[in-house]
Tab-separated table of C-alpha atoms and ligand atoms in Angstrom:
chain	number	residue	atom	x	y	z
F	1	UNK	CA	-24.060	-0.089	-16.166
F	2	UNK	CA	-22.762	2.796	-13.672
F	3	UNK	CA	-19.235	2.150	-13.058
F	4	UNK	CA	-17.508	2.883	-10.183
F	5	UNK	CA	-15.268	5.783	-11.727
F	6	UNK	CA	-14.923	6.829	-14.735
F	7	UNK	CA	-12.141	9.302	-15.409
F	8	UNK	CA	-13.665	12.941	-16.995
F	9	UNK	CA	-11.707	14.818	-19.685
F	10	UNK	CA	-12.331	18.580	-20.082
F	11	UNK	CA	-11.907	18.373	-23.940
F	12	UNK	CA	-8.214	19.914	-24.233
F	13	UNK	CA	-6.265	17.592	-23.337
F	14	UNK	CA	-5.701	16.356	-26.616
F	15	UNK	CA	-4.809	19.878	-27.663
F	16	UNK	CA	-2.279	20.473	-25.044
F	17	UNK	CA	-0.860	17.454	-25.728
F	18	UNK	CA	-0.634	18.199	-29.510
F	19	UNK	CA	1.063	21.552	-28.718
F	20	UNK	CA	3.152	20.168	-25.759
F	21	UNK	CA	4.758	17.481	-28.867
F	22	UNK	CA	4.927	20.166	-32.153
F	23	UNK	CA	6.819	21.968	-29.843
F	24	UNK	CA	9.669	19.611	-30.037
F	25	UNK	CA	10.329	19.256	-26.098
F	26	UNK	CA	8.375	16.425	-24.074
F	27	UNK	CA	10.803	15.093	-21.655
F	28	UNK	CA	9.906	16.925	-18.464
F	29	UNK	CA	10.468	20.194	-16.738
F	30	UNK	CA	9.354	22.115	-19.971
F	31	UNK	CA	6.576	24.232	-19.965
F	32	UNK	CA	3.592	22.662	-19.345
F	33	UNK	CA	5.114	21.465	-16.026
F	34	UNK	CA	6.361	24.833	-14.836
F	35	UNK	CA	2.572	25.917	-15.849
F	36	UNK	CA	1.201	23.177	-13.747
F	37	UNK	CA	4.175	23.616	-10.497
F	38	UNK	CA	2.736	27.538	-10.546
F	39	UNK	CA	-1.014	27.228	-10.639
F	40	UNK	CA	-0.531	25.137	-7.249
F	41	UNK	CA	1.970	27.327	-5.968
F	42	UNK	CA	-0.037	30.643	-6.850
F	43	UNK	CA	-3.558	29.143	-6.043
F	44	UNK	CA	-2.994	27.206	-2.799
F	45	UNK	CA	-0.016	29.122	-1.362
F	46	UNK	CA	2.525	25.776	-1.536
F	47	UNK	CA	6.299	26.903	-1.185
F	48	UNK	CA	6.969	24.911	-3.928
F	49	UNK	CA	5.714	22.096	-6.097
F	50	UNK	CA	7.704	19.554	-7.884
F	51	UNK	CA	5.567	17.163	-10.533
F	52	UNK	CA	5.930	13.968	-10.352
F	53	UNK	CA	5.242	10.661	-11.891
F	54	UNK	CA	2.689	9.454	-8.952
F	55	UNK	CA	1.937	10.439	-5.578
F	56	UNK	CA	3.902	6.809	-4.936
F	57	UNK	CA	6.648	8.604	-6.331
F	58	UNK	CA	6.349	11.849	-3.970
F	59	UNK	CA	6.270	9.657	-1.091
F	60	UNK	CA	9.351	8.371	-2.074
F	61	UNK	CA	11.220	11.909	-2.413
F	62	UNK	CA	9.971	12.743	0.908
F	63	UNK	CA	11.325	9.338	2.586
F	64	UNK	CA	14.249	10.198	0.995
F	65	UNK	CA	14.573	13.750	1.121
F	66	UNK	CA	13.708	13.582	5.740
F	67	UNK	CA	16.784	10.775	5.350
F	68	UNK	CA	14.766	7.968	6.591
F	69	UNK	CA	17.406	5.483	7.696
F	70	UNK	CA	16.569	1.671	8.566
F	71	UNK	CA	15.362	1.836	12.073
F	72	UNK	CA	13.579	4.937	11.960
F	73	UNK	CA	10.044	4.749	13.088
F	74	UNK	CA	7.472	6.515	10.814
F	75	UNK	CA	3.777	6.435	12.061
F	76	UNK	CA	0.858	6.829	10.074
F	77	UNK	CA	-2.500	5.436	10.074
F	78	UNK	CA	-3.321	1.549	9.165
F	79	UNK	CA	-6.762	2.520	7.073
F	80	UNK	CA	-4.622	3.928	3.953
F	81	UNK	CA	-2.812	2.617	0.676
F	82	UNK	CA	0.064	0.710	0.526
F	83	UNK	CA	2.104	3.420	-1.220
F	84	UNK	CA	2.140	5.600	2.280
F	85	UNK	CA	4.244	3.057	3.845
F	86	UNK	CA	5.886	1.645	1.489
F	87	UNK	CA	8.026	4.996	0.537
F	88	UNK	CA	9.606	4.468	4.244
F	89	UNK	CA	9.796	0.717	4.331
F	90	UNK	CA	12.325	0.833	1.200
F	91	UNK	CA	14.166	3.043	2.759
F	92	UNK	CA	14.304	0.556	5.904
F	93	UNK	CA	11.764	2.538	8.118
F	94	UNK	CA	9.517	0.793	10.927
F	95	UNK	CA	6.016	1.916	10.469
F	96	UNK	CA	4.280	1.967	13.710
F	97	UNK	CA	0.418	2.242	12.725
F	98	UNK	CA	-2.046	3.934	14.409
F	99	UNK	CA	-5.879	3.412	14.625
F	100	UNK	CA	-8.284	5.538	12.998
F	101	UNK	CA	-10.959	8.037	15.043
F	102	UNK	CA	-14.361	6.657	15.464
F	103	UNK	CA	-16.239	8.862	13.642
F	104	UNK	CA	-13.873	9.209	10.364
F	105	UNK	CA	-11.221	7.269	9.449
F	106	UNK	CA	-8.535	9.818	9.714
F	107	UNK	CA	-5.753	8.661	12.173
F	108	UNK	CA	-6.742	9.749	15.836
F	109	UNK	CA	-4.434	12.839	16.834
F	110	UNK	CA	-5.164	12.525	20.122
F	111	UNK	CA	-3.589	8.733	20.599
F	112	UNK	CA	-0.467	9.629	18.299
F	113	UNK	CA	1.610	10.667	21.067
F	114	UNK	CA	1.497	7.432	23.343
F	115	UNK	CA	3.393	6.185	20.170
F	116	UNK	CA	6.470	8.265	19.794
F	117	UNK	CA	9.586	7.170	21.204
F	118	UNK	CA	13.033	8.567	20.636
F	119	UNK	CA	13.246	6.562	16.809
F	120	UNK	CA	10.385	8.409	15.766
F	121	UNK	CA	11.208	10.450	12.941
F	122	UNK	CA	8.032	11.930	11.003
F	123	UNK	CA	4.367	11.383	11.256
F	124	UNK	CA	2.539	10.980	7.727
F	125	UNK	CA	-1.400	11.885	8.255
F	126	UNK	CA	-3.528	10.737	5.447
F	127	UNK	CA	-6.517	13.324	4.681
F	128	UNK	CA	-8.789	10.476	4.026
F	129	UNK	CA	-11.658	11.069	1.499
F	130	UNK	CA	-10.139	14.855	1.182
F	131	UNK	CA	-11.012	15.269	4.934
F	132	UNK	CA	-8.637	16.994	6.907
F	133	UNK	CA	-6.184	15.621	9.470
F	134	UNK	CA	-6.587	17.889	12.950
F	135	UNK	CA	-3.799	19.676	11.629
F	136	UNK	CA	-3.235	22.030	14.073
F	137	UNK	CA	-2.951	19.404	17.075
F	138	UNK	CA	-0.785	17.783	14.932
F	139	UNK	CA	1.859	20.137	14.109
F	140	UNK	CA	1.954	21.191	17.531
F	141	UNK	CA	2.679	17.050	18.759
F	142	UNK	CA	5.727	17.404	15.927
F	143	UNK	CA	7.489	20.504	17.198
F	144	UNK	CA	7.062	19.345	20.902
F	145	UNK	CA	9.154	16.188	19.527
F	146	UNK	CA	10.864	17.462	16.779
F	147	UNK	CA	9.167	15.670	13.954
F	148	UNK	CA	8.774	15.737	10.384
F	149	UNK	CA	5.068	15.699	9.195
F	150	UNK	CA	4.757	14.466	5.439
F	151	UNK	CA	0.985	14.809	4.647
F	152	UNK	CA	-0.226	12.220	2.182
F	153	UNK	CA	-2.240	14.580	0.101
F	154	UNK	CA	-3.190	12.219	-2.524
F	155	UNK	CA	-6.946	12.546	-1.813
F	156	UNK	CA	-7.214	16.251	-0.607
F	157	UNK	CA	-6.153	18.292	-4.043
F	158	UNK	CA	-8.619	21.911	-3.562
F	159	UNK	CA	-9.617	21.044	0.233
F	160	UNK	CA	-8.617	23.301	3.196
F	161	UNK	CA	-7.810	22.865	6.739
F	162	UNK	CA	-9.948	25.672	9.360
F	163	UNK	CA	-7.900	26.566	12.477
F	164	UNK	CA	-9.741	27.581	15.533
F	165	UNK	CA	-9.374	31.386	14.426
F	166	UNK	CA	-10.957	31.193	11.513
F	167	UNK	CA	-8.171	30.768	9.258
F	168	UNK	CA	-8.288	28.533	6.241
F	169	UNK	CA	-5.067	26.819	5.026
F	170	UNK	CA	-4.664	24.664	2.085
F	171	UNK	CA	-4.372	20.700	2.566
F	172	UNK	CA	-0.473	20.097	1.314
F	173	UNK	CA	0.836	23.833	2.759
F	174	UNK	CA	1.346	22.597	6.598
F	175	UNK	CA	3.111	20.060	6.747
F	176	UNK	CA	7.188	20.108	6.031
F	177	UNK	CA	6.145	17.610	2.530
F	178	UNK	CA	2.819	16.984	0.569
F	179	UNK	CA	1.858	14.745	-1.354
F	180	UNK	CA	-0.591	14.732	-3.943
F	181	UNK	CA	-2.150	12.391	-6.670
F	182	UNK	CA	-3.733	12.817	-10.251
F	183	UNK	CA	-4.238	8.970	-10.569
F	184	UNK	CA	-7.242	8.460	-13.013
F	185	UNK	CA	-9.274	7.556	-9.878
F	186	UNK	CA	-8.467	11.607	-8.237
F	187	UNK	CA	-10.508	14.692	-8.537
F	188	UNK	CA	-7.931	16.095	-10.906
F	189	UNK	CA	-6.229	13.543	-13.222
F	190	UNK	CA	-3.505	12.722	-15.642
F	191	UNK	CA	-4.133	9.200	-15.902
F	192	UNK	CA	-0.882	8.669	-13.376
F	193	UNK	CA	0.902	11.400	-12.412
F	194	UNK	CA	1.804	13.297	-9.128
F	195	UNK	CA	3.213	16.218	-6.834
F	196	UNK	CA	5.503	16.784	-4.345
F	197	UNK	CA	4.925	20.243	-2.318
F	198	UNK	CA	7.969	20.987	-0.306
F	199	UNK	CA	6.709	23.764	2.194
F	200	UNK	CA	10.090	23.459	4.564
F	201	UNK	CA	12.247	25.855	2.889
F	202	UNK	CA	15.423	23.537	4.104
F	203	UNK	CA	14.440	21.025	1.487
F	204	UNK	CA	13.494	23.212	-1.659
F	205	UNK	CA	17.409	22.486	-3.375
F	206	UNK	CA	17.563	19.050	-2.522
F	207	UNK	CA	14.202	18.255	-3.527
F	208	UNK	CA	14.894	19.808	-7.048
F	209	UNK	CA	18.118	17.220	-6.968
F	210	UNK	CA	16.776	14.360	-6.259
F	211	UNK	CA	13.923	14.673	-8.611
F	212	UNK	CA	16.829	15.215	-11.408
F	213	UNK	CA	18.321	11.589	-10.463
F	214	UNK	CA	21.155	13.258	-7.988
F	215	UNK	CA	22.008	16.113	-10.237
F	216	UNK	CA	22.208	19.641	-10.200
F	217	UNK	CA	20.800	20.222	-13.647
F	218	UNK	CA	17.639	22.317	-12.715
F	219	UNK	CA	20.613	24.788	-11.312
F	220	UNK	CA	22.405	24.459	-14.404
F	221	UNK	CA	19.642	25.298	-16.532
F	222	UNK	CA	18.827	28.576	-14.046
F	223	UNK	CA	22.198	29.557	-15.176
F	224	UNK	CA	23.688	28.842	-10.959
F	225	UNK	CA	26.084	26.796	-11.983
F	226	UNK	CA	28.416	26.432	-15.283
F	227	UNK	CA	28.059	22.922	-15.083
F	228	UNK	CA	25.830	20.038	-14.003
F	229	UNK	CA	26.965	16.727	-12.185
F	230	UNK	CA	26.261	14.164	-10.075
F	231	UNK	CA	25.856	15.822	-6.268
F	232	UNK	CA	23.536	13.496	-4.579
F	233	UNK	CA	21.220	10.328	-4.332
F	234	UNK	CA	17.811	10.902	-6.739
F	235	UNK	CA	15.904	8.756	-9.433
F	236	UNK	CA	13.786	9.768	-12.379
F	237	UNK	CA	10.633	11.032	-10.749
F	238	UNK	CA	9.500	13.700	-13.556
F	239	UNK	CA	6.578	13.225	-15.615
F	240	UNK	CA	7.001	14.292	-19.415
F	241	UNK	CA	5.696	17.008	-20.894
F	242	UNK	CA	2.672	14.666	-22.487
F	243	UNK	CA	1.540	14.313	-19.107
F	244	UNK	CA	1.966	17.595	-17.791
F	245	UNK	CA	-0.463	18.692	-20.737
F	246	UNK	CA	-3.235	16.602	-19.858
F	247	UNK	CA	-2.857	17.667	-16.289
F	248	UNK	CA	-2.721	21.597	-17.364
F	249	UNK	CA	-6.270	21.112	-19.329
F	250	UNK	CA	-7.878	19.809	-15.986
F	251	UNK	CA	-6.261	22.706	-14.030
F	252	UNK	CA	-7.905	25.053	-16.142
F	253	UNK	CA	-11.438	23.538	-15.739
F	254	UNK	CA	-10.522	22.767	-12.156
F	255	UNK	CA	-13.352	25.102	-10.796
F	256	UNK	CA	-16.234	23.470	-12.657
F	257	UNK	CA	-14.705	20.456	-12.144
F	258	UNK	CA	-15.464	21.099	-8.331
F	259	UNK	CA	-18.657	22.605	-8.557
F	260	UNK	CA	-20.080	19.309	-10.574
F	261	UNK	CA	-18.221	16.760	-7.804
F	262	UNK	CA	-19.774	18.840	-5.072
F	263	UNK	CA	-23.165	18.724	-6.598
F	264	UNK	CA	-23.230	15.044	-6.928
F	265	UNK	CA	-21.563	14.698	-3.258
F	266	UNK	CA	-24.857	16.599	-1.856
F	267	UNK	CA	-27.189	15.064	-3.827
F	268	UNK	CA	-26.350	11.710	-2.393
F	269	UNK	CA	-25.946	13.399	1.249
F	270	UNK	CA	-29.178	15.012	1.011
F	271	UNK	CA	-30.828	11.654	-0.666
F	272	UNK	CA	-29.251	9.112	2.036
F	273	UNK	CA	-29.137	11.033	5.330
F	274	UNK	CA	-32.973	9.563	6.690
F	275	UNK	CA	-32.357	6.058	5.020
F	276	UNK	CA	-29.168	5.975	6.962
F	277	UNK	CA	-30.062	7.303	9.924
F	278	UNK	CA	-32.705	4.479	10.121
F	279	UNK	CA	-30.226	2.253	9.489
F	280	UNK	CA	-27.847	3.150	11.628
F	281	UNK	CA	-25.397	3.497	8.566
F	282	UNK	CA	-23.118	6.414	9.085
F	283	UNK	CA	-22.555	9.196	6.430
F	284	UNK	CA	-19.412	11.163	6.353
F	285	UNK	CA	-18.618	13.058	9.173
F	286	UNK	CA	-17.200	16.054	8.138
F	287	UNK	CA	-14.674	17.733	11.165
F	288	UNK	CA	-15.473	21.318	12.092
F	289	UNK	CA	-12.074	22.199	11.126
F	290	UNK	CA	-12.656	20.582	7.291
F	291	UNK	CA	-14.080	21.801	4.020
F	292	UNK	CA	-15.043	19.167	1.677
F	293	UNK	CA	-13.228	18.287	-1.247
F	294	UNK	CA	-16.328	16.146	-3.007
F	295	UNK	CA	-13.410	12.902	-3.237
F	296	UNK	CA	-15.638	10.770	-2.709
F	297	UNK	CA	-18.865	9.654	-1.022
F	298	UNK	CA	-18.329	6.886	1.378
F	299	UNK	CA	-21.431	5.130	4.008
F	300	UNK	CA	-20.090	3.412	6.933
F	301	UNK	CA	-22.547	0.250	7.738
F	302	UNK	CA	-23.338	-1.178	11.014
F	303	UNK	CA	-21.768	-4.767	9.839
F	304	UNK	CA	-19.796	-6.211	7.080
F	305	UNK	CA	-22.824	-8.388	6.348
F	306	UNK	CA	-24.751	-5.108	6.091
F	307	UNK	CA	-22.258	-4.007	3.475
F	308	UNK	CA	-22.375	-6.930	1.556
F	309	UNK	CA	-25.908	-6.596	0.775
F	310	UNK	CA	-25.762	-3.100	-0.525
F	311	UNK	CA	-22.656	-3.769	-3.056
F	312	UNK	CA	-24.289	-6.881	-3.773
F	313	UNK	CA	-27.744	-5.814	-4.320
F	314	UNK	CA	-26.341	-2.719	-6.181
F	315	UNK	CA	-24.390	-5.391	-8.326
F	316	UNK	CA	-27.220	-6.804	-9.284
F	317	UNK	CA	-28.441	-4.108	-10.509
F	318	UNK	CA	-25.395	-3.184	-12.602
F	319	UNK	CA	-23.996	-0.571	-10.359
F	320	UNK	CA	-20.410	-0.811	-8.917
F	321	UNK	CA	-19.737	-0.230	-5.445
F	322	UNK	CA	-16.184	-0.841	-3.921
F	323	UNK	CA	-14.932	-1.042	-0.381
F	324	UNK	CA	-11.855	0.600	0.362
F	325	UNK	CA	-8.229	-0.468	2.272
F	326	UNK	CA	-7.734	-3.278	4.237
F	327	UNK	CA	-5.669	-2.506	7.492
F	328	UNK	CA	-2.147	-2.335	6.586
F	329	UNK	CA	-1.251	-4.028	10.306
F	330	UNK	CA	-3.093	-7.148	9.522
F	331	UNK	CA	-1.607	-7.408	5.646
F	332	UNK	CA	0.523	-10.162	5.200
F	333	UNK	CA	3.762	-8.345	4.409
F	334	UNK	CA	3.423	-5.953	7.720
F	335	UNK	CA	1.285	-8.254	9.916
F	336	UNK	CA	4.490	-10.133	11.618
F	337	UNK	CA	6.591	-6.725	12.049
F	338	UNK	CA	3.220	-4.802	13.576
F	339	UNK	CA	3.188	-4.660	17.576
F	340	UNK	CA	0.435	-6.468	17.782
F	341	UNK	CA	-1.531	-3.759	19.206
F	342	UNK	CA	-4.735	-3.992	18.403
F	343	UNK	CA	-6.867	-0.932	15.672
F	344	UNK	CA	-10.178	-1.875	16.169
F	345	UNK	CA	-11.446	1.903	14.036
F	346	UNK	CA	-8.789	0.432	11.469
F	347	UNK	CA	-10.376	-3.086	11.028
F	348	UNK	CA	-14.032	-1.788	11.477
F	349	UNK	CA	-13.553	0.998	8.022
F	350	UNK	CA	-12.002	-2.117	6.372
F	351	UNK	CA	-14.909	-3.996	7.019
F	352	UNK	CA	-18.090	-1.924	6.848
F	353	UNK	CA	-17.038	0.992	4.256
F	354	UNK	CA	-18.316	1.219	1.016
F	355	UNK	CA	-17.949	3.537	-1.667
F	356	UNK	CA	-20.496	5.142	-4.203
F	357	UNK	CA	-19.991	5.958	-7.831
F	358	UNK	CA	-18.859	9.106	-7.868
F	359	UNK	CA	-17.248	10.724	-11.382
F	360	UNK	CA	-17.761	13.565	-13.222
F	361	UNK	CA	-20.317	12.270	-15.765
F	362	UNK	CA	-22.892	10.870	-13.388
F	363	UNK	CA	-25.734	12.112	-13.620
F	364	UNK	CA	-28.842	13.224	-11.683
F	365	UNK	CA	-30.755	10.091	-12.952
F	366	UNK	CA	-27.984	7.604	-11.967
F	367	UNK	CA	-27.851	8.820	-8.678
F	368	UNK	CA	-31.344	8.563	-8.130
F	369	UNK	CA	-31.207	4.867	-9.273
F	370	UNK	CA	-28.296	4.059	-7.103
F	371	UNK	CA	-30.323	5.610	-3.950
F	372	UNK	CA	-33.540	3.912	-4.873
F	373	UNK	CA	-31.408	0.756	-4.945
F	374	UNK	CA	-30.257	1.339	-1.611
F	375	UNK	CA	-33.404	2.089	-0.014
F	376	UNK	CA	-35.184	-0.840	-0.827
F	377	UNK	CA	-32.607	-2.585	1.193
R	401	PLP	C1	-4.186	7.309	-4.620
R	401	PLP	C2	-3.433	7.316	-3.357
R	401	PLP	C3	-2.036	7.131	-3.316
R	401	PLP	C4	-1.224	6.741	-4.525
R	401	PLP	O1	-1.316	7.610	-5.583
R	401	PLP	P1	-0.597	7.245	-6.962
R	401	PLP	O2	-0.610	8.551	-7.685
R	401	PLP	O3	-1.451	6.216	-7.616
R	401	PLP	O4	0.745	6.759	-6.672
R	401	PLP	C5	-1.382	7.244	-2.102
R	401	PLP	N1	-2.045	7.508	-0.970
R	401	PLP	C6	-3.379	7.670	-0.965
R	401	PLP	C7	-4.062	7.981	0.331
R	401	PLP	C8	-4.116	7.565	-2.151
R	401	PLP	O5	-5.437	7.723	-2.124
């Protein structure tokens, strides 16, 4: 059987875990967590990161922490996961959804601004499959209108954004909030677990507040203030120490980590590309202004019925293929408040794409087989 995923361990993370309990602390903030929070902030140049429980949970600070208020309109794109709407829509939000670009199934910058009006609040790009957002167009769109931009991260963990000069910038440093997540099913895992980045500088004490359920106790603890209180809304949105382990013995093997995912990423590329072409199945497009990530490794097929023969003929064969989100317009908690406009980009990626094994362990053999599989289709 190849699975689907299956989620790699490095080897330490029992270790870290045994030292992060003898040491008598495992509630959070302690010091596998500030280990973690500066490896991100040292290695991707993030302002500042905040751990948290799940990427869920980061979305939730940042609805919080832009005040999202009910009747505030949030847009985002349709093709993601629940959790990037969700965050806003407890907090009473309207999420106006917009449709995905034709060759990737990152929201279309170029139609975003036909769907601002003066309730608009933030914009929340999703880096889909690690791919980045046109980040640059989109910043610029958000300080024409005075916008927050929250970028949902959760996919994008070690991928960069290239701006027309040249310059590389980290996915999760341009935007006012990222997002990130090291669900089991993530490049870089601790079986749940997640990260807020806070980049605008406006947010970096409240942040810290909120993530202490409304008090100032990281302060308190820094010695600021003599004591520690109740100052604001917040929940409990810190991981433990146990978790914060685990995470710190992926970080440390995060490099080969990357070079194995980016191995197996090509293979496939380099493998599929003719069959595909032939096919008229589409392989990742990777923008100019992208690196790759080596999330995952996606085919986009001329039909659903198309797609249903690979993951069933793979099936068959004891290989697990998965499609991916179903348009959050059409689901039927958002379908009656959506405009009815119509995403056709949206509805054709939840139709027609499928997604490859892709983990850690998977090896040059089980690629071949999966490839072989799909070429006698
Ligand atoms: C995985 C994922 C999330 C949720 O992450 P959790 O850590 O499981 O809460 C949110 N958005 C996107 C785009 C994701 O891929």
């Amino acid at each position: 059987m190849i699975p689907f995923n299956k989620p790699y361990l490095t080897g330490k993370e029992a270790h870290y875990i045994y030292q992060a309990v003898s040491s008598g602390k495992i509630s959070g903030n302690g010091i596998f967590t500030k280990k973690c929070q500066s490896f991100f902030e040292e290695h991707y140049n993030f302002n500042k990161c905040l751990l948290t429980t799940s990427c869920t949970d980061a979305l939730e600070m940042a609805a919080i922490l832009i005040d999202t208020r009910p009747g505030d309109e949030i847009i985002m794109p349709s093709y993601t996961f629940v959790s990037t709407a969700n965050a806003f829509v407890l907090r009473g939000a309207k999420i106006v959804f917009a449709d995905s670009m034709a060759n990737n199934p990152n929201m279309d910058v170029d139609k975003i601004e036909a769907l601002i009006t003066p309730k608009t609040k933030a914009i929340v790009p999703v880096h889909y499959a690690g791919f980045a957002c046109d980040m640059d167009k989109l910043m610029e769109l958000a300080r024409k209108y005075n916008l927050y931009v929250i970028e949902d991260a959760a996919q994008a963990i070690d991928n960069y954004y290239i701006s027309k000069d040249g310059t590389k910038r980290a996915l999760g440093s341009i935007g006012d909030l990222a997002a990130f997540s090291f669900h089991e099913t993530k490049n870089i895992i601790s079986g749940e677990g997640g990260m807020l980045v806070v980049n605008n500088k406006k947010f970096e004490q409240r942040a810290e507040i909120i993530w202490e359920k409304g008090t100032n106790r990281s302060a308190f603890f820094r010695g600021e203030v003599d004591k520690y209180g109740w100052v604001d809304v917040g929940s409990s949105f810190l991981p433990s120490e146990v978790i914060a382990a685990f995470l710190w013995a992926q970080l440390e093997n995060m490099e080969d980590i990357q070079a194995k995912r980016k191995s197996i990423w090509n293979t496939y590329h380099e493998g599929l590309k003719d069959y595909a072409q032939k096919n008229n199945i589409k392989l990742p497009d990777i923008p100019s202004y992208s690196t790759n990530n080596a999330h995952m490794f996606y085919m986009v097929c001329e039909s659903l019925q198309q797609r249903t023969e690979i993951i069933n003929r793979l099936k068959t064969n004891d290989i697990l293929s998965v499609f991916h989100y179903l348009s959050l317009h059409s689901s039927p908690f958002a379908k009656d408040k959506h405009d009815g406009r119509i995403l056709s980009e949206s509805d054709r990626y939840t139709d027609t794409l499928v997604r490859l094994p892709f983990y850690y362990e998977l090896t040059d053999n089980d690629i071949a087989k999966v490839i072989n599989i799909i070429k006698q289709i």
